[in-house]
Tab-separated table of C-alpha atoms in Angstrom:
chain	number	residue	atom	x	y	z
G	1	MET	CA	-37.905	-34.757	-8.419
G	2	SER	CA	-38.101	-33.983	-4.684
G	3	ASN	CA	-37.509	-30.423	-3.658
G	4	LYS	CA	-34.241	-31.488	-1.944
G	5	LYS	CA	-32.833	-32.896	-5.187
G	6	ALA	CA	-34.039	-29.843	-7.091
G	7	ILE	CA	-32.417	-27.477	-4.582
G	8	ILE	CA	-29.134	-29.393	-4.724
G	9	LYS	CA	-29.258	-29.356	-8.544
G	10	ALA	CA	-29.986	-25.595	-8.630
G	11	ILE	CA	-27.132	-24.728	-6.247
G	12	THR	CA	-24.681	-27.143	-7.894
G	13	GLU	CA	-25.341	-25.561	-11.285
G	14	MET	CA	-25.455	-22.062	-9.742
G	15	ASP	CA	-28.874	-21.702	-11.363
G	16	MET	CA	-30.661	-19.050	-9.328
G	17	ALA	CA	-33.680	-19.036	-11.652
G	18	LEU	CA	-34.260	-22.717	-10.846
G	19	LEU	CA	-33.657	-22.106	-7.154
G	20	ASP	CA	-36.298	-19.379	-7.244
G	21	VAL	CA	-38.779	-21.909	-8.649
G	22	VAL	CA	-38.082	-24.713	-6.171
G	23	LEU	CA	-37.959	-22.642	-2.980
G	24	ASP	CA	-41.252	-21.773	-1.275
G	25	ASN	CA	-42.354	-18.132	-1.662
G	26	ASP	CA	-43.962	-18.132	1.774
G	27	LYS	CA	-41.012	-19.477	3.719
G	28	ALA	CA	-37.985	-17.713	5.172
G	29	TYR	CA	-34.479	-18.988	4.496
G	30	MET	CA	-31.796	-18.053	7.021
G	31	GLU	CA	-34.718	-16.133	8.563
G	32	VAL	CA	-35.043	-13.722	5.603
G	33	PRO	CA	-37.526	-13.650	2.700
G	34	LYS	CA	-36.747	-15.991	-0.181
G	35	GLU	CA	-36.041	-13.101	-2.560
G	36	LEU	CA	-33.337	-11.651	-0.302
G	37	PHE	CA	-31.768	-15.050	0.311
G	38	ILE	CA	-31.492	-15.763	-3.428
G	39	LYS	CA	-30.300	-12.232	-4.226
G	40	THR	CA	-27.516	-12.441	-1.630
G	41	LEU	CA	-26.428	-15.928	-2.677
G	42	SER	CA	-26.447	-14.781	-6.315
G	43	ILE	CA	-24.045	-11.934	-5.507
G	44	GLU	CA	-21.550	-14.374	-3.997
G	45	LEU	CA	-21.877	-16.893	-6.834
G	46	ASN	CA	-21.492	-14.154	-9.446
G	47	LYS	CA	-18.082	-13.384	-7.948
G	48	LEU	CA	-17.098	-16.961	-8.786
G	49	LYS	CA	-18.642	-16.758	-12.246
G	50	ASN	CA	-16.521	-13.674	-12.931
G	51	GLN	CA	-13.511	-15.922	-12.254
G	52	GLY	CA	-14.736	-18.494	-14.768
G	53	ILE	CA	-16.266	-20.843	-12.174
G	54	THR	CA	-19.791	-21.699	-13.290
G	55	LYS	CA	-20.675	-24.724	-11.161
G	56	PHE	CA	-19.768	-26.748	-8.095
G	57	VAL	CA	-17.900	-29.909	-9.037
G	58	ASN	CA	-18.458	-31.836	-5.809
G	59	VAL	CA	-21.373	-32.135	-3.380
G	60	SER	CA	-20.470	-33.817	-0.091
G	61	LYS	CA	-22.764	-34.811	2.787
G	62	GLY	CA	-22.119	-33.682	6.347
G	63	THR	CA	-23.635	-32.393	9.570
G	64	CYS	CA	-23.508	-29.256	11.677
G	65	ASN	CA	-21.091	-29.552	14.568
G	66	LYS	CA	-22.236	-26.546	16.610
G	67	CYS	CA	-25.263	-24.218	16.375
G	68	PHE	CA	-27.637	-26.724	14.729
G	69	ASN	CA	-25.798	-29.760	16.051
G	70	GLY	CA	-26.644	-32.882	14.057
G	71	CYS	CA	-28.566	-31.096	11.303
G	72	ASN	CA	-27.754	-32.593	7.896
G	73	GLY	CA	-26.445	-30.661	4.961
G	74	TYR	CA	-23.974	-30.508	2.116
G	75	THR	CA	-20.681	-28.936	1.158
G	76	PHE	CA	-20.739	-27.506	-2.360
G	77	LEU	CA	-17.150	-27.402	-3.617
G	78	THR	CA	-15.682	-25.725	-6.721
G	79	LYS	CA	-12.640	-26.824	-8.722
G	80	ASN	CA	-10.667	-24.119	-6.886
G	81	ASN	CA	-11.808	-25.446	-3.494
G	82	ASP	CA	-14.192	-22.568	-2.821
G	83	TYR	CA	-16.878	-24.017	-0.630
G	84	LEU	CA	-20.389	-23.398	0.609
G	85	ASP	CA	-21.510	-25.350	3.691
G	86	LEU	CA	-25.290	-25.394	3.690
G	87	LEU	CA	-27.674	-27.075	6.135
G	88	PHE	CA	-31.014	-28.494	4.950
G	89	LYS	CA	-33.818	-28.466	7.518
G	90	GLU	CA	-36.441	-31.068	6.638
G	91	GLU	CA	-40.034	-31.669	7.726
G	92	ASN	CA	-42.138	-34.468	6.200
G	93	ASN	CA	-39.481	-35.095	3.547
G	94	GLU	CA	-39.622	-31.482	2.387
G	95	ILE	CA	-36.932	-28.794	2.803
G	96	VAL	CA	-38.384	-26.012	4.936
G	97	ASP	CA	-35.218	-23.993	5.565
G	98	LEU	CA	-31.594	-23.552	4.482
G	99	PHE	CA	-28.765	-22.287	6.684
G	100	ARG	CA	-25.163	-21.451	5.934
G	101	CYS	CA	-23.031	-23.366	8.457
G	102	ASN	CA	-19.830	-22.227	10.197
G	103	ILE	CA	-18.798	-25.522	11.820
G	104	PHE	CA	-19.546	-28.297	9.357
G	105	LYS	CA	-18.258	-31.899	9.539
G	106	ASN	CA	-18.109	-33.797	6.267
G	107	GLU	CA	-18.404	-37.564	5.872
G	108	GLU	CA	-15.314	-37.532	3.644
G	109	ASN	CA	-12.032	-35.639	3.707
G	110	LEU	CA	-12.163	-32.511	1.567
G	111	ILE	CA	-9.730	-29.729	0.751
G	112	LYS	CA	-11.723	-26.586	1.598
G	113	LYS	CA	-9.935	-23.253	1.117
G	114	ASN	CA	-12.158	-20.266	0.413
G	115	CYS	CA	-15.441	-20.045	2.316
G	116	ILE	CA	-18.389	-18.576	0.400
G	117	TYR	CA	-19.576	-16.357	3.219
G	118	PHE	CA	-22.728	-14.306	3.621
G	119	ARG	CA	-24.979	-13.400	6.495
G	120	PHE	CA	-28.054	-11.304	7.205
G	121	LYS	CA	-28.775	-8.598	9.702
G	122	LYS	CA	-31.550	-8.744	12.265
G	123	ASP	CA	-33.665	-6.057	10.619
G	124	GLU	CA	-33.649	-8.084	7.374
G	125	SER	CA	-35.466	-10.923	9.117
G	126	LYS	CA	-38.908	-11.797	7.803
G	127	ASN	CA	-40.186	-11.673	11.381
G	128	TYR	CA	-38.231	-8.625	12.546
G	129	ASN	CA	-39.627	-7.437	15.872
G	130	PRO	CA	-37.252	-4.916	17.481
G	131	SER	CA	-37.179	-4.104	21.174
G	132	SER	CA	-38.445	-0.697	22.253
G	133	TYR	CA	-34.818	0.404	22.723
G	134	ILE	CA	-33.763	-0.587	19.205
G	135	SER	CA	-36.950	0.895	17.785
G	136	SER	CA	-36.204	4.197	19.537
G	137	LEU	CA	-32.643	4.242	18.171
G	138	GLN	CA	-33.931	3.549	14.684
G	139	LYS	CA	-36.286	6.531	14.870
G	140	GLN	CA	-33.480	8.797	16.134
G	141	VAL	CA	-31.233	7.678	13.280
G	142	GLU	CA	-33.960	8.330	10.708
G	143	VAL	CA	-34.488	11.854	12.081
G	144	ALA	CA	-30.745	12.580	11.961
G	145	VAL	CA	-30.498	11.392	8.350
G	146	LYS	CA	-33.457	13.565	7.354
G	147	GLU	CA	-31.765	16.567	8.990
G	148	PHE	CA	-28.636	15.887	6.971
G	149	GLU	CA	-30.599	15.611	3.726
G	150	LYS	CA	-31.485	19.312	4.090
G	151	PHE	CA	-27.904	19.988	2.927
G	152	GLU	CA	-28.610	18.486	-0.492
G	153	ASN	CA	-28.666	20.736	-3.561
G	154	LYS	CA	-27.373	23.804	-1.768
G	155	ILE	CA	-24.169	25.352	-0.441
G	156	THR	CA	-23.577	24.939	3.288
G	157	ASP	CA	-20.921	26.606	5.401
G	158	ILE	CA	-18.585	24.019	6.893
G	159	ASP	CA	-19.243	25.205	10.459
G	160	GLU	CA	-22.944	24.456	10.049
G	161	PHE	CA	-22.017	21.158	8.442
G	162	VAL	CA	-19.834	20.173	11.392
G	163	SER	CA	-22.587	21.180	13.808
G	164	TRP	CA	-24.645	18.250	12.515
G	165	PHE	CA	-21.732	15.992	13.443
G	166	LYS	CA	-21.483	17.371	16.982
G	167	ASP	CA	-25.246	17.331	17.536
G	168	ASN	CA	-25.399	13.629	16.660
G	169	LYS	CA	-22.395	12.396	18.608
G	170	LYS	CA	-24.618	10.879	21.317
G	171	ILE	CA	-26.620	8.918	18.736
G	172	HIS	CA	-23.407	7.724	17.122
G	173	ASN	CA	-22.101	6.431	20.440
G	174	SER	CA	-25.347	4.507	20.886
G	175	VAL	CA	-25.410	2.840	17.461
G	176	LYS	CA	-21.742	2.569	16.411
G	177	ASP	CA	-21.474	-1.038	17.597
G	178	LEU	CA	-24.733	-2.149	15.975
G	179	HIS	CA	-23.468	-2.111	12.370
G	180	TRP	CA	-22.851	-5.866	12.391
G	181	ASP	CA	-26.460	-6.674	13.297
G	182	TYR	CA	-28.627	-3.881	11.895
G	183	ASN	CA	-28.903	-2.312	8.451
G	184	PHE	CA	-30.741	0.765	9.657
G	185	VAL	CA	-27.570	2.258	11.160
G	186	TRP	CA	-25.670	2.274	7.862
G	187	PRO	CA	-27.083	5.409	6.201
G	188	PHE	CA	-26.368	7.337	9.409
G	189	LEU	CA	-22.884	5.881	9.947
G	190	SER	CA	-21.792	6.560	6.371
G	191	ILE	CA	-22.678	10.240	6.874
G	192	TYR	CA	-21.292	10.585	10.379
G	193	MET	CA	-17.961	8.881	9.667
G	194	THR	CA	-17.475	11.062	6.585
G	195	ILE	CA	-18.276	14.335	8.334
G	196	GLU	CA	-15.816	13.316	11.032
G	197	ASN	CA	-13.145	14.098	8.432
G	198	PHE	CA	-14.568	17.602	8.027
G	199	ASN	CA	-14.531	18.041	11.781
G	200	GLU	CA	-10.826	17.141	11.799
G	201	LEU	CA	-10.228	19.654	9.007
G	202	VAL	CA	-11.706	22.423	11.164
G	203	LYS	CA	-10.065	21.267	14.392
G	204	ASN	CA	-6.581	21.031	12.885
G	205	HIS	CA	-6.780	24.121	10.693
G	206	ASN	CA	-4.390	26.294	12.721
G	207	SER	CA	-1.807	23.508	12.787
G	208	ALA	CA	-2.146	23.103	9.018
G	209	LYS	CA	-1.582	26.834	8.531
G	210	LYS	CA	1.523	26.670	10.697
G	211	ALA	CA	2.825	23.679	8.760
G	212	LEU	CA	2.295	25.476	5.448
G	213	ALA	CA	4.219	28.483	6.736
G	214	GLN	CA	7.148	26.168	7.524
G	215	PHE	CA	7.178	24.556	4.082
G	216	ASP	CA	10.661	24.868	2.559
G	217	ASN	CA	11.410	23.350	-0.846
G	218	SER	CA	14.756	25.040	-1.319
G	219	SER	CA	16.575	21.703	-1.107
G	220	GLU	CA	15.906	18.013	-0.747
G	221	LYS	CA	17.170	18.097	2.808
G	222	SER	CA	14.719	20.839	3.807
G	223	MET	CA	11.903	18.948	2.094
G	224	ILE	CA	12.757	15.702	3.875
G	225	ASP	CA	12.912	17.544	7.196
G	226	TRP	CA	9.442	19.005	6.651
G	227	LEU	CA	7.916	15.738	5.425
G	228	ILE	CA	9.272	13.684	8.327
G	229	LYS	CA	8.109	16.310	10.818
G	230	TYR	CA	4.503	15.913	9.660
G	231	GLU	CA	4.632	12.271	8.568
G	232	LYS	CA	2.664	10.979	11.548
G	233	SER	CA	0.525	14.070	12.050
G	234	LYS	CA	-3.250	13.988	11.659
G	235	LEU	CA	-3.330	17.045	9.435
G	236	ARG	CA	-3.955	15.327	6.131
G	237	PHE	CA	-7.524	15.661	4.877
G	238	THR	CA	-7.863	13.225	1.978
G	239	ASN	CA	-11.119	11.277	2.372
G	240	GLY	CA	-14.801	12.027	2.189
G	241	TYR	CA	-14.729	14.869	-0.305
G	242	GLU	CA	-14.055	15.824	-3.899
G	243	LYS	CA	-12.718	19.195	-4.967
G	244	THR	CA	-14.922	21.082	-7.401
G	245	LYS	CA	-13.566	22.742	-10.509
G	246	ASN	CA	-11.790	25.991	-9.586
G	247	TRP	CA	-12.251	25.137	-5.906
G	248	GLU	CA	-9.460	27.503	-4.881
G	249	LYS	CA	-11.581	30.391	-6.176
G	250	THR	CA	-15.034	29.105	-5.238
G	251	ASN	CA	-13.982	27.494	-1.907
G	252	LEU	CA	-16.409	24.636	-2.631
G	253	ILE	CA	-15.905	20.909	-2.143
G	254	LEU	CA	-18.348	18.045	-2.582
G	255	PHE	CA	-19.266	15.725	0.285
G	256	LYS	CA	-18.582	12.086	-0.687
G	257	ASN	CA	-19.758	9.370	1.693
G	258	GLY	CA	-19.166	6.520	-0.765
G	259	GLU	CA	-15.675	5.964	0.652
G	260	THR	CA	-17.010	5.042	4.087
G	261	PHE	CA	-17.442	1.296	4.197
G	262	PHE	CA	-16.857	-1.461	6.694
G	263	GLU	CA	-16.068	-5.123	6.135
G	264	THR	CA	-19.429	-6.027	7.592
G	265	GLY	CA	-21.089	-4.082	4.782
G	266	GLY	CA	-24.387	-2.300	4.673
G	267	GLU	CA	-26.664	-0.465	2.284
G	268	ILE	CA	-26.106	3.279	2.139
G	269	LYS	CA	-27.397	6.187	0.118
G	270	LEU	CA	-24.749	8.131	-1.771
G	271	TYR	CA	-24.988	11.919	-1.663
G	272	ASN	CA	-23.586	13.617	-4.763
G	273	HIS	CA	-25.058	17.107	-4.431
G	274	VAL	CA	-23.934	18.314	-1.007
G	275	LEU	CA	-21.661	21.352	-1.486
G	276	VAL	CA	-19.571	22.626	1.429
G	277	ASP	CA	-18.000	26.085	1.661
G	278	ILE	CA	-14.557	25.722	3.262
G	279	LYS	CA	-13.346	29.303	2.755
G	280	GLU	CA	-12.169	29.759	6.356
G	281	TYR	CA	-10.328	26.430	6.419
G	282	LYS	CA	-8.842	26.181	2.941
G	283	GLU	CA	-5.287	25.746	4.263
G	284	SER	CA	-6.172	22.288	5.585
G	285	ILE	CA	-6.711	21.052	2.036
G	286	LEU	CA	-3.754	22.994	0.653
G	287	PHE	CA	-1.497	21.346	3.224
G	288	SER	CA	-2.886	17.900	2.372
G	289	ASP	CA	-2.284	18.448	-1.347
G	290	ILE	CA	1.276	19.737	-0.964
G	291	PHE	CA	2.262	17.150	1.620
G	292	SER	CA	0.849	14.199	-0.312
G	293	LYS	CA	2.399	15.292	-3.615
G	294	HIS	CA	5.942	15.529	-2.233
G	295	TYR	CA	5.625	12.635	0.207
G	296	TRP	CA	4.737	10.144	-2.540
G	297	GLU	CA	7.501	11.525	-4.758
G	298	TYR	CA	10.144	10.792	-2.140
G	299	GLU	CA	8.555	7.496	-1.159
G	300	LYS	CA	8.850	6.388	-4.767
G	301	LYS	CA	12.428	7.653	-5.003
G	302	TYR	CA	13.587	5.838	-1.858
G	303	ALA	CA	11.326	2.774	-1.971
G	304	PRO	CA	13.007	-0.393	-0.622
G	305	THR	CA	14.946	-2.524	-3.084
G	306	LYS	CA	14.799	-6.308	-3.165
G	307	GLU	CA	18.088	-6.352	-1.259
G	308	LEU	CA	16.682	-4.130	1.495
G	309	PHE	CA	13.646	-6.381	1.895
G	310	GLU	CA	16.006	-9.327	2.336
G	311	VAL	CA	17.897	-7.477	5.062
G	312	TYR	CA	15.001	-5.827	6.900
G	313	GLY	CA	11.975	-7.960	6.081
G	314	ASP	CA	8.678	-6.101	5.931
G	315	PHE	CA	8.366	-2.318	5.710
G	316	GLU	CA	5.658	0.042	6.816
G	317	ILE	CA	4.643	2.357	3.986
G	318	GLU	CA	6.544	5.245	5.563
G	319	LEU	CA	9.282	7.438	4.130
G	320	SER	CA	11.072	7.500	7.488
G	321	GLU	CA	11.502	3.701	7.401
G	322	TYR	CA	12.821	3.818	3.856
G	323	LEU	CA	15.368	6.477	4.759
G	324	SER	CA	16.453	4.657	7.915
G	325	ALA	CA	17.050	1.418	5.991
G	326	ARG	CA	19.179	3.339	3.488
G	327	ASN	CA	20.996	5.231	6.276
G	328	LEU	CA	19.976	8.533	4.721
G	329	TYR	CA	19.419	11.784	6.645
G	330	PRO	CA	20.124	10.170	10.057
G	331	GLU	CA	20.344	13.599	11.706
G	332	ILE	CA	16.803	14.441	10.559
G	333	LEU	CA	15.435	11.088	11.710
G	334	LYS	CA	17.133	11.559	15.085
G	335	LYS	CA	15.783	15.117	15.337
G	336	HIS	CA	12.206	13.854	14.902
G	337	LYS	CA	12.789	10.836	17.192
G	338	ILE	CA	12.402	8.216	14.488
G	339	LYS	CA	13.653	4.826	15.626
G	340	THR	CA	16.347	3.142	13.563
G	341	LYS	CA	14.972	0.400	11.316
G	342	GLU	CA	16.115	-2.952	12.724
G	343	LYS	CA	17.429	-5.735	10.544
G	344	GLN	CA	15.580	-9.036	10.659
G	345	ILE	CA	17.243	-11.832	12.609
G	346	LYS	CA	18.057	-14.800	10.411
G	347	ALA	CA	18.282	-18.300	11.848
G	348	SER	CA	21.818	-19.618	11.904
G	349	ALA	CA	22.750	-22.765	10.014
G	350	ASN	CA	23.066	-24.649	13.325
G	351	ASN	CA	19.435	-23.933	14.169
G	352	THR	CA	17.976	-25.085	10.855
């Protein structure tokens, strides 16, 4: 069996063990080492296997219509019309490379719905050779991450914690747009974006204290007034941390960077032993807890009915919209300059 037929058989049957045997250990596929290529493809195929799809039911010839114009390949299609467009680069009747294709033209008409998508970053390349500028940024990022790791397994005052954030703002501005192309930025970004929440906690503390002082739960009307007033504020601190047991006495919360992800994905290290003392800014969390508790209660109470969806169409997940659609508390909505929810315009019978 030629290596092309063996590769097609391995992919069709989603047999990564066979694919590992038939691909060349010394070659790069999609410019990355064989092991990484197979590992990444396996992750995507395992998602299908978890849905009960264990093989591709159709393999259709085609060619690239853009980047590798004219290069031959195949569409691997599942029974649910999930598809993988893969180019086969040949030399002397042997497959020397595989590429996932974005613009692929098949020889036959196919129904293709869900693209099996994966890509690799530049620093995953087998022949990665960064420019001096990228290399310098990578070193700066590594230093910043090492500085942060000094916070592990000890209690750190939040002001010192936020200082790391401010000290590394320049680095962040330099690397924030590189997350699509480079893995090395991910450990740094996951830390920086999480501590940004802590910075907001400190910055908005006085406003949170003021809001707490205005909290009035003597009636539903007073509660609605308070909730709508702070509905669009940036005072809620809900991500990037976990409260410790008895946190109100100890003033300690745990840093949690696992919530900071992007669609473009990247490998990060999770930090589970970074304790932050928030004694001077506790009201920011207290406000977030009280606001969220009551806000969701009233959102649930006044959630749109099927009839309201028919009249108004889509809703933002906002209490103010729900109240407006129900014509409740109009004086409060007007007081806080909330626009009246508009009904959707339905096409007349003459226009259909």
